[in-house]
Amino acid sequence: MTVPQKNSSSKIWNDPVFRGRVFQGVVLTAIIAFFAFIVSNTLHNLEVRGISTGFGFLNQEAGFGIIQSLIDYNETNTYGRTFVVGILNTLLVSLVGIVLATLLGFLMGIARLSNNWLISKLAAIYIETFRNIPLLLQIFFWYFAVLGVMPHPRESMSWGELVFLNVRGLYIPSPEFSDGITFVYASIFVTLIGIWILKRWAHKQQDDTGKQFPVFYTAIAALIIIPGITYLISGTTTTWDVPALRGFNFKGGITILPEFTALLLALTIYTAAFIAEIVRAGIQSVPKGQLEASRALGLKNGQMLRLVVIPQAMRVIIPPLTSQYLNLVKNSSLATAIGYPDLVAIFAGTTLNQSGQAIEIIFMVMAVYLTISLVISLIMNIYNKRMALVER
Amino acid sequence: MRKILSTAIVSTSLLVAATAQAGTLADVKSKGFMNCGVSTGLPGFSNTDEKGEWKGVDVDTCKAVAAAVFGDASKVKYVPLTAKERFTALQSGEIDLLSRNTTWTLTRDTGLGLNFAGVNYYDGQGFMVSKKIGVKSALELDGATVCVQAGTTTELNLADYFRANKMSYKPITFDTSDQTAGAFDNGRCDVLTSDQSQLYALRIKLKNPADAEVLPEVISKEPLGPVVRQGDDEWFNIAKWSLNAMITAEELGVTQANVDDMTKSTNPNIQRLLGVTGEMGGKLKVGNDWAYKIIKQVGNYGESFERNVGTGSPLKIQRGINALWNKGGFLYSPPIR
Ligand SMILES: N[C@@H](CCC(=O)N[C@@H](CS)C(=O)NCC(=O)O)C(=O)O
């Protein structure tokens, strides 16, 4: 900052830049002081009221069970671990939800613009229905009306004695591989790198010579054949852990809880309806001239959509799409209404109640949602920048 | 700038004022009613009847305190709370008394800034199963799916019990007893676990109560009682002695029906209880006829028990350990003198 000193008549406090800085400094100090006061005041009051404070509770034994955990967990683990279990369960339903909602949303958005009257109307009905029913009701609908009326374990529906469906969930066989599987995983990784290189080469090839190379089909073929051959050569064997009714419940295989399914279905279908509208708006924002130009170039319908329309539409789509993703993550906290063990149900629910450390726990939970939201925004912003750069 | 500063000063002073602890008694008196935290609906303990009025042994505890403070048992506003919400509601001052089948434990008594004002029901945790599965003992429950309510001692005892007996289980955790019972009803779980009295209460809510059976095992001690905020001894005393007055009244044979005649009794204990002699009410900072009002409007402990959970109710629970100390139970009030 340079303060114009030469002119003796202009006092430093008459300098707008200087004054601005001083005011900002004062405001900032006041804000910091204000929050410092709130924190110390709260701590003092908690102590006066005999409510325990601090983060020491995270090392105490939790003492309660959790039905679904992506990491090893039992009741002798700590409250700190219930925090991680909760985060992972929230991330699981959110990420799967985001992927499915995006697929369904794009499909419906494009269908909405279809020239086929029936398809377009069906998409419109889907969008208008699911966008306008409160999410909680939809969760209850899937949980109670659809999954809640499934048969008891002993009368389970079964497909080839491999897959079972009952009121307690969907049971599917899970593969168990011998050690050779590491080679297969490695080969998948190597293939992916190869595909990436191939894609860059094909792009350059097209730029240089105008010749196109079918990267997509080659990639699919490579992803099937290379790991497949590795599997055979490495002599990997697979045994299937098939679920079977033992005692009260099915054991073995993978269990997909009805609480998870109901929440996932509701989040996906609800959010996809909004995404469909965003996609429709995005596509419609692409100027007609672009379509006419691409037709004049002789592009087929699919090519036109893939190469001309979607890339341009993406720039309009991504910002509102990001907020839909954030909504989905935050809405996943409705899990507690049907007993899916997400972060809010476990940590801000049971752990909070058993330990009594409301302020610390709510603070941690807010921090987690904030972090997840910021990370999603960050990723989407990076993606947005890349889409924007394509502009010529 | 000045605006920001003054706003900051005003709001901070507000904060200080709001957090300074007011005496609950004065506070409740100036409001003209008291907020009492109850369950979201548990027959016999706290539940609304056809007319929408709250009934139950826990509700009677709320009423007793209101009768002592205002001389009017109806001066209560009931706040239905899930197990998860109850302690924060009390800590934050949303309610003045928590009377919601809450188990007295060391952790709750020390870490939450709360005080338990006695025990109005001695309970223990049990299991309820569908008769169809043919289980006769809780020890046969290995691998079962268990419905349980979040934020309860039940959740913890369940984990302890299965671990101690080297059995596995799958907990499905809900927020309210309606959800828990509903999930049990449609077969989502094999077992419903809760305090035993509450199992009987929930059973009458099932589609087909006769199909469900309560297993014999009682796996924990659940002394349930009213709770107040820590650090307000005046209010703590009123809650504690309102309950004691109901127990003492039963012991002395003072009932809702005979309380007026009893004011003429020559028994010095009864005279003190009903405020005919002594200054018991004054010591509690309530009217001297506090106990008279409680008994007249709510009844003694035994009457409340029979009416809500005992023979006069659909639950038909025996007095058992909830009988008076001289009748083979645990109920014992320190002397009112
Ligand atoms: N006594 C235990 C359990 C209390 C409890 O919440 N029990 C359930 C039984 S399922 C209940 O009363 N629910 C009534 C409601 O949800 O409002 C405790 O204090 O933690």
XYZ file of N, CA, C and O in Angstrom, chain A residues 23 26-27 30-31 34 37-38 41-42 45 48-53 61-68 74-76 79 140 143-144 147-150 152-154 167-169 171 246-251 255 257-259 336-340 344-346 348-350 352-358, chain B residues 1 4-5 8 11-13 15-16 18-21 83-88 90-93 107-108 110-114 132-133 135 140-145 150-157 159-160 162-163 168-175 179 183 185-191 229-231:
568
model
N -10.866 0.067 9.301
C -12.215 -0.389 9.614
C -12.324 -1.905 9.524
O -12.905 -2.555 10.391
N -10.792 -3.397 12.561
C -11.629 -3.271 13.758
C -12.779 -4.282 13.710
O -13.061 -4.981 14.690
N -13.416 -4.378 12.560
C -14.547 -5.304 12.444
C -14.083 -6.732 12.705
O -14.710 -7.485 13.458
N -13.450 -7.312 16.291
C -14.720 -7.398 17.020
C -15.352 -8.774 16.813
O -15.850 -9.383 17.763
N -15.301 -9.260 15.578
C -15.920 -10.559 15.310
C -15.195 -11.668 16.066
O -15.820 -12.499 16.733
N -15.988 -11.477 19.624
C -17.354 -11.915 19.849
C -17.422 -13.444 19.948
O -17.985 -14.000 20.896
N -15.746 -14.774 22.948
C -16.600 -14.600 24.117
C -17.655 -15.701 24.178
O -17.881 -16.307 25.225
N -18.296 -15.968 23.033
C -19.342 -16.996 23.020
C -18.783 -18.334 23.486
O -19.370 -19.019 24.330
N -17.854 -18.195 27.202
C -19.090 -18.088 27.973
C -19.820 -19.429 28.025
O -20.297 -19.861 29.083
N -19.878 -20.099 26.882
C -20.549 -21.398 26.824
C -19.838 -22.404 27.713
O -20.470 -23.113 28.503
N -20.595 -21.677 31.267
C -21.950 -22.063 31.652
C -22.124 -23.565 31.749
O -22.827 -24.068 32.624
N -20.682 -24.549 35.035
C -21.566 -24.190 36.146
C -22.702 -25.197 36.255
O -23.111 -25.591 37.337
N -23.213 -25.630 35.132
C -24.348 -26.552 35.165
C -23.943 -28.012 35.326
O -24.789 -28.892 35.281
N -22.657 -28.240 35.453
C -22.212 -29.612 35.682
C -22.325 -30.503 34.469
O -22.513 -31.712 34.592
N -22.237 -29.921 33.271
C -22.288 -30.725 32.052
C -20.855 -30.934 31.568
O -20.094 -29.972 31.453
N -20.489 -32.183 31.300
C -19.093 -32.425 30.942
C -18.775 -31.854 29.564
O -19.619 -31.803 28.676
N -17.549 -31.398 29.410
C -17.126 -30.788 28.151
C -15.835 -31.431 27.668
O -15.221 -32.213 28.374
N -15.547 -46.048 25.696
C -16.224 -47.161 25.029
C -17.665 -46.790 24.695
O -18.364 -46.198 25.512
N -18.074 -47.128 23.466
C -19.419 -46.750 23.028
C -20.484 -47.615 23.700
O -21.476 -47.107 24.207
N -20.297 -48.930 23.682
C -21.218 -49.801 24.399
C -22.517 -50.113 23.683
O -23.377 -50.767 24.244
N -22.703 -49.645 22.455
C -23.926 -50.002 21.737
C -23.575 -50.562 20.362
O -22.494 -50.301 19.841
N -24.468 -51.346 19.808
C -24.224 -51.980 18.518
C -24.734 -51.125 17.362
O -25.611 -50.294 17.539
N -24.156 -51.349 16.176
C -24.602 -50.644 14.972
C -24.813 -51.696 13.891
O -23.960 -52.564 13.703
N -25.923 -51.618 13.189
C -26.261 -52.716 12.282
C -25.431 -52.745 11.016
O -25.170 -53.793 10.462
N -24.992 -51.581 10.537
C -24.228 -51.589 9.289
C -22.963 -50.768 9.455
O -23.011 -49.611 9.866
N -17.487 -53.074 16.843
C -18.348 -53.743 17.812
C -18.516 -52.844 19.008
O -17.868 -51.788 19.105
N -19.395 -53.245 19.932
C -19.789 -52.337 21.005
C -18.649 -51.968 21.949
O -18.772 -51.018 22.705
N -17.515 -52.699 21.874
C -16.414 -52.323 22.761
C -15.544 -51.235 22.141
O -14.628 -50.742 22.774
N -16.414 -44.161 21.118
C -17.318 -43.185 20.513
C -16.681 -42.604 19.259
O -17.368 -42.301 18.287
N -40.721 -42.721 3.549
C -41.690 -43.576 4.242
C -42.389 -44.504 3.257
O -42.647 -45.657 3.562
N -40.080 -47.281 2.413
C -39.758 -48.118 3.565
C -40.956 -48.915 4.051
O -40.876 -50.126 4.241
N -42.082 -48.235 4.233
C -43.226 -48.928 4.826
C -44.099 -49.603 3.780
O -44.489 -50.755 3.941
N -41.070 -51.820 0.960
C -40.172 -52.813 1.550
C -40.740 -53.419 2.830
O -40.401 -54.536 3.207
N -41.641 -52.685 3.488
C -42.197 -53.167 4.746
C -43.183 -54.307 4.579
O -43.524 -54.984 5.552
N -43.659 -54.525 3.366
C -44.659 -55.583 3.172
C -44.051 -56.830 2.535
O -44.760 -57.751 2.145
N -42.725 -56.865 2.451
C -42.053 -58.056 1.934
C -42.281 -59.223 2.906
O -42.570 -59.013 4.077
N -41.761 -62.594 5.385
C -40.865 -62.922 6.487
C -39.692 -63.761 5.975
O -39.796 -64.404 4.935
N -38.585 -63.800 6.734
C -37.418 -64.550 6.266
C -37.744 -65.978 5.842
O -37.208 -66.469 4.858
N -38.641 -66.633 6.577
C -38.913 -68.038 6.239
C -39.727 -68.202 4.972
O -39.793 -69.282 4.399
N -38.408 -59.126 4.290
C -38.637 -57.862 4.985
C -37.359 -57.361 5.672
O -37.235 -56.204 6.027
N -36.378 -58.243 5.836
C -35.128 -57.839 6.492
C -34.061 -57.398 5.500
O -32.950 -57.076 5.901
N -34.347 -57.498 4.204
C -33.365 -57.010 3.245
C -33.211 -57.898 2.037
O -33.906 -58.896 1.858
N -30.575 -60.256 0.001
C -29.373 -61.040 0.274
C -28.813 -61.548 -1.038
O -29.510 -62.236 -1.781
N -30.183 -69.419 8.368
C -29.672 -70.144 9.528
C -30.217 -69.468 10.771
O -29.946 -68.290 10.996
N -30.982 -70.190 11.557
C -31.567 -69.586 12.747
C -32.622 -68.567 12.357
O -33.521 -68.849 11.575
N -32.461 -67.347 12.882
C -33.479 -66.331 12.651
C -33.377 -65.672 11.282
O -34.343 -65.196 10.735
N -32.143 -65.605 10.764
C -31.920 -64.772 9.586
C -31.054 -65.480 8.570
O -30.439 -66.497 8.859
N -30.971 -64.848 7.391
C -30.035 -65.320 6.395
C -28.633 -64.919 6.812
O -28.401 -63.824 7.293
N -27.705 -65.862 6.616
C -26.314 -65.537 6.910
C -25.499 -65.779 5.661
O -25.859 -66.579 4.814
N -25.632 -58.434 2.555
C -26.983 -58.027 2.928
C -27.162 -56.555 2.599
O -26.342 -55.737 3.005
N -29.572 -53.681 3.467
C -30.642 -53.402 4.418
C -31.798 -52.667 3.752
O -31.570 -51.795 2.920
N -33.034 -52.962 4.149
C -34.165 -52.211 3.590
C -34.090 -50.727 3.938
O -34.547 -49.889 3.167
N -33.490 -50.407 5.097
C -33.356 -48.995 5.474
C -32.479 -48.276 4.461
O -32.752 -47.147 4.058
N -32.425 -40.977 9.804
C -32.788 -41.280 11.180
C -34.287 -41.594 11.322
O -34.691 -42.301 12.238
N -35.090 -41.123 10.347
C -36.530 -41.385 10.419
C -36.869 -42.857 10.205
O -37.915 -43.324 10.643
N -35.983 -43.590 9.519
C -36.284 -45.006 9.303
C -35.200 -45.909 9.879
O -35.151 -47.101 9.587
N -34.328 -45.343 10.688
C -33.360 -46.184 11.382
C -32.170 -46.617 10.545
O -31.517 -47.608 10.874
N -31.856 -45.899 9.458
C -30.592 -46.187 8.762
C -29.479 -45.515 9.560
O -29.585 -44.346 9.920
N -25.951 -38.723 11.407
C -26.867 -38.041 12.320
C -27.529 -39.040 13.261
O -27.645 -38.806 14.461
N -27.949 -40.185 12.720
C -28.629 -41.168 13.567
C -27.682 -41.736 14.623
O -28.037 -41.832 15.794
N -26.480 -42.097 14.221
C -25.566 -42.727 15.174
C -24.907 -41.696 16.068
O -25.014 -41.749 17.288
N -24.925 -38.043 16.091
C -25.695 -36.952 16.684
C -26.946 -37.499 17.367
O -27.734 -36.758 17.922
N -27.142 -38.821 17.302
C -28.282 -39.444 17.952
C -27.842 -40.214 19.171
O -27.763 -39.685 20.278
N -27.502 -41.476 18.945
C -27.176 -42.328 20.075
C -25.931 -41.851 20.832
O -25.963 -41.715 22.050
N -24.559 -38.941 21.014
C -24.844 -37.696 21.729
C -25.623 -37.989 23.007
O -25.310 -37.498 24.079
N -26.620 -38.848 22.859
C -27.473 -39.110 24.006
C -26.748 -39.870 25.100
O -26.926 -39.599 26.281
N -25.923 -40.848 24.691
C -25.247 -41.654 25.705
C -24.131 -40.874 26.386
O -23.874 -41.064 27.566
N -23.444 -40.009 25.645
C -22.315 -39.296 26.240
C -22.741 -37.942 26.788
O -22.074 -37.393 27.658
N -23.826 -37.392 26.270
C -24.301 -36.104 26.743
C -23.515 -34.908 26.228
O -23.758 -33.785 26.640
N -22.573 -35.125 25.304
C -21.736 -34.005 24.860
C -22.311 -33.361 23.612
O -21.724 -33.420 22.533
N -23.448 -32.710 23.801
C -24.198 -32.198 22.655
C -23.405 -31.197 21.832
O -23.350 -31.290 20.607
N -20.088 1.208 11.627
C -19.223 0.554 12.589
C -19.816 0.610 13.990
O -19.889 -0.379 14.700
N -22.435 -1.863 14.357
C -21.974 -3.230 14.568
C -21.568 -3.428 16.018
O -21.987 -4.378 16.674
N -20.774 -2.474 16.513
C -20.293 -2.604 17.893
C -21.452 -2.645 18.871
O -21.511 -3.513 19.743
N -23.187 -5.834 18.763
C -22.407 -6.867 19.433
C -22.566 -6.768 20.936
O -22.781 -7.765 21.628
N -26.108 -7.881 21.993
C -26.367 -9.317 21.934
C -25.526 -10.085 22.943
O -25.967 -11.083 23.487
N -24.320 -9.592 23.214
C -23.541 -10.318 24.223
C -24.155 -10.155 25.595
O -24.211 -11.089 26.376
N -24.654 -8.954 25.887
C -25.250 -8.791 27.214
C -26.497 -9.651 27.323
O -26.785 -10.212 28.369
N -26.829 -12.451 25.881
C -26.326 -13.802 26.059
C -26.030 -14.072 27.522
O -26.365 -15.104 28.069
N -25.373 -13.068 28.153
C -25.036 -13.231 29.565
C -26.312 -13.371 30.376
O -26.454 -14.247 31.208
N -29.264 -14.316 29.384
C -30.011 -15.528 29.094
C -29.380 -16.740 29.762
O -30.061 -17.689 30.107
N -28.052 -16.700 29.922
C -27.412 -17.884 30.447
C -27.341 -17.880 31.976
O -27.055 -18.888 32.575
N -27.576 -16.719 32.571
C -27.579 -16.717 34.030
C -28.758 -17.573 34.490
O -29.858 -17.443 33.986
N -28.493 -18.467 35.475
C -29.506 -19.449 35.816
C -30.586 -18.875 36.726
O -30.307 -18.425 37.831
N -36.576 -40.412 23.340
C -35.501 -40.690 24.288
C -34.289 -39.817 23.977
O -33.602 -39.334 24.869
N -34.037 -39.602 22.697
C -32.870 -38.845 22.273
C -32.957 -37.375 22.643
O -31.963 -36.731 22.893
N -34.181 -36.852 22.648
C -34.338 -35.411 22.853
C -34.386 -35.005 24.314
O -34.146 -33.844 24.642
N -34.729 -35.971 25.196
C -35.166 -35.576 26.530
C -34.144 -34.787 27.343
O -34.504 -33.797 27.981
N -32.866 -35.207 27.330
C -31.915 -34.531 28.223
C -31.594 -33.123 27.742
O -31.484 -32.196 28.542
N -31.442 -32.970 26.429
C -31.177 -31.626 25.909
C -32.349 -30.704 26.201
O -32.152 -29.525 26.484
N -34.250 -30.738 28.762
C -34.192 -30.322 30.161
C -33.024 -29.356 30.379
O -33.180 -28.305 31.005
N -31.863 -29.696 29.819
C -30.688 -28.835 29.997
C -30.945 -27.434 29.466
O -30.532 -26.442 30.058
N -31.624 -27.355 28.334
C -31.788 -26.056 27.688
C -32.929 -25.248 28.292
O -33.145 -24.112 27.909
N -33.666 -25.843 29.227
C -34.731 -25.093 29.874
C -36.061 -25.161 29.138
O -37.010 -24.491 29.512
N -23.808 -42.188 35.021
C -23.370 -41.278 33.953
C -24.347 -40.128 33.767
O -23.954 -38.970 33.659
N -25.620 -40.444 33.760
C -26.620 -39.394 33.568
C -26.627 -38.432 34.745
O -26.824 -37.237 34.583
N -24.149 -37.636 36.669
C -22.941 -36.827 36.840
C -22.617 -35.965 35.625
O -22.273 -34.802 35.770
N -22.712 -36.534 34.431
C -22.180 -35.835 33.262
C -23.135 -34.875 32.585
O -22.722 -34.043 31.787
N -24.432 -34.994 32.867
C -25.396 -34.242 32.066
C -25.908 -32.977 32.745
O -26.721 -32.265 32.191
N -25.426 -32.727 33.974
C -25.922 -31.549 34.663
C -27.360 -31.721 35.116
O -28.158 -30.792 35.075
N -27.695 -32.961 35.536
C -29.071 -33.267 35.932
C -29.089 -33.910 37.314
O -28.077 -34.423 37.780
N -44.799 -67.128 17.318
C -44.543 -67.989 16.167
C -43.128 -68.559 16.147
O -42.906 -69.671 15.691
N -42.144 -67.784 16.612
C -40.769 -68.269 16.474
C -40.417 -69.294 17.548
O -39.349 -69.904 17.498
N -39.564 -69.284 20.740
C -38.425 -69.116 21.650
C -38.960 -68.988 23.071
O -39.949 -68.302 23.317
N -31.857 -68.117 23.804
C -31.997 -68.760 22.488
C -31.998 -67.733 21.364
O -32.298 -68.058 20.219
N -31.651 -66.475 21.676
C -31.814 -65.415 20.680
C -30.583 -65.162 19.817
O -30.513 -64.154 19.123
N -29.606 -66.065 19.845
C -28.388 -65.843 19.056
C -28.722 -65.576 17.585
O -29.459 -66.322 16.968
N -28.189 -64.486 17.062
C -28.376 -64.167 15.642
C -29.645 -63.397 15.341
O -29.926 -63.099 14.185
N -30.407 -63.059 16.366
C -31.701 -62.406 16.134
C -31.537 -60.940 15.734
O -30.537 -60.304 16.043
N -32.544 -60.441 15.052
C -32.621 -59.013 14.760
C -33.473 -58.375 15.852
O -34.561 -58.859 16.145
N -33.489 -45.648 20.132
C -32.206 -44.936 20.180
C -32.087 -44.073 21.430
O -33.063 -43.493 21.891
N -30.882 -44.003 21.961
C -30.606 -43.100 23.070
C -31.140 -43.583 24.403
O -31.461 -42.793 25.275
N -31.240 -44.894 24.568
C -31.762 -45.433 25.817
C -30.700 -46.305 26.498
O -29.736 -46.729 25.860
N -30.914 -46.585 27.764
C -30.069 -47.557 28.447
C -30.295 -48.933 27.828
O -29.422 -49.791 27.865
N -31.498 -49.104 27.254
C -31.847 -50.369 26.606
C -30.815 -50.782 25.562
O -30.424 -51.943 25.468
N -30.391 -49.799 24.763
C -29.404 -50.043 23.710
C -28.110 -50.604 24.297
O -27.483 -51.488 23.721
N -27.711 -50.047 25.438
C -26.446 -50.446 26.057
C -26.560 -51.813 26.726
O -25.674 -52.660 26.584
N -27.671 -52.037 27.468
C -27.845 -53.332 28.135
C -27.923 -54.463 27.126
O -27.425 -55.558 27.356
N -26.464 -54.650 24.203
C -25.114 -54.977 23.741
C -24.377 -55.788 24.807
O -23.753 -56.809 24.513
N -24.492 -55.346 26.067
C -23.829 -56.059 27.176
C -24.304 -57.508 27.265
O -23.521 -58.430 27.402
N -25.861 -59.565 25.113
C -25.482 -60.476 24.036
C -23.997 -60.774 24.075
O -23.570 -61.899 23.823
N -23.193 -59.786 24.421
C -21.754 -60.019 24.472
C -21.414 -60.962 25.623
O -20.655 -61.914 25.460
N -24.681 -63.202 18.998
C -24.641 -62.052 18.106
C -26.064 -61.558 17.891
O -27.030 -62.283 18.123
N -26.179 -60.316 17.451
C -27.508 -59.763 17.192
C -27.364 -58.611 16.215
O -26.268 -58.095 16.000
N -28.500 -58.252 15.608
C -28.498 -57.096 14.702
C -29.458 -56.053 15.261
O -30.661 -56.293 15.314
N -28.947 -54.905 15.680
C -29.840 -53.887 16.248
C -30.457 -53.003 15.168
O -29.759 -52.520 14.291
N -31.769 -52.810 15.226
C -32.419 -51.820 14.371
C -32.905 -50.736 15.316
O -33.708 -51.004 16.212
N -32.408 -49.533 15.124
C -32.620 -48.478 16.104
C -33.572 -47.407 15.586
O -33.308 -46.810 14.553
N -34.654 -47.178 16.318
C -35.623 -46.161 15.919
C -35.707 -45.067 16.976
O -35.273 -45.242 18.105
N -36.347 -43.954 16.582
C -36.445 -42.816 17.492
C -37.626 -42.885 18.445
O -37.541 -42.399 19.563
N -42.468 -46.329 16.175
C -41.686 -46.905 15.082
C -41.128 -48.261 15.487
O -41.152 -49.214 14.706
N -42.125 -51.703 13.607
C -41.151 -52.554 12.922
C -41.236 -53.987 13.445
O -41.116 -54.948 12.687
N -43.929 -55.286 14.611
C -45.207 -55.765 14.108
C -45.109 -56.300 12.680
O -45.690 -57.338 12.362
N -44.367 -55.611 11.814
C -44.340 -56.095 10.431
C -43.179 -57.052 10.152
O -42.887 -57.352 9.010
N -42.540 -57.518 11.235
C -41.564 -58.583 11.060
C -40.156 -58.118 10.731
O -39.290 -58.931 10.430
N -39.902 -56.805 10.813
C -38.558 -56.331 10.538
C -37.572 -56.898 11.565
O -36.420 -57.094 11.272
N -38.059 -57.136 12.780
C -37.167 -57.736 13.771
C -37.860 -58.898 14.482
O -39.079 -58.989 14.520
N -37.028 -59.779 15.047
C -37.554 -60.943 15.762
C -37.937 -60.571 17.185
O -38.807 -61.185 17.784
N -37.204 -59.598 17.717
C -37.306 -59.294 19.132
C -37.511 -57.800 19.318
O -36.921 -56.994 18.610
N -32.954 -30.085 36.543
C -31.610 -29.560 36.296
C -30.804 -29.522 37.590
O -31.349 -29.238 38.657
N -29.513 -29.753 37.448
C -28.616 -29.697 38.604
C -28.407 -28.241 39.008
O -28.439 -27.352 38.173
N -28.201 -28.011 40.291
C -27.849 -26.665 40.741
C -29.043 -25.807 41.092
O -28.898 -24.620 41.305
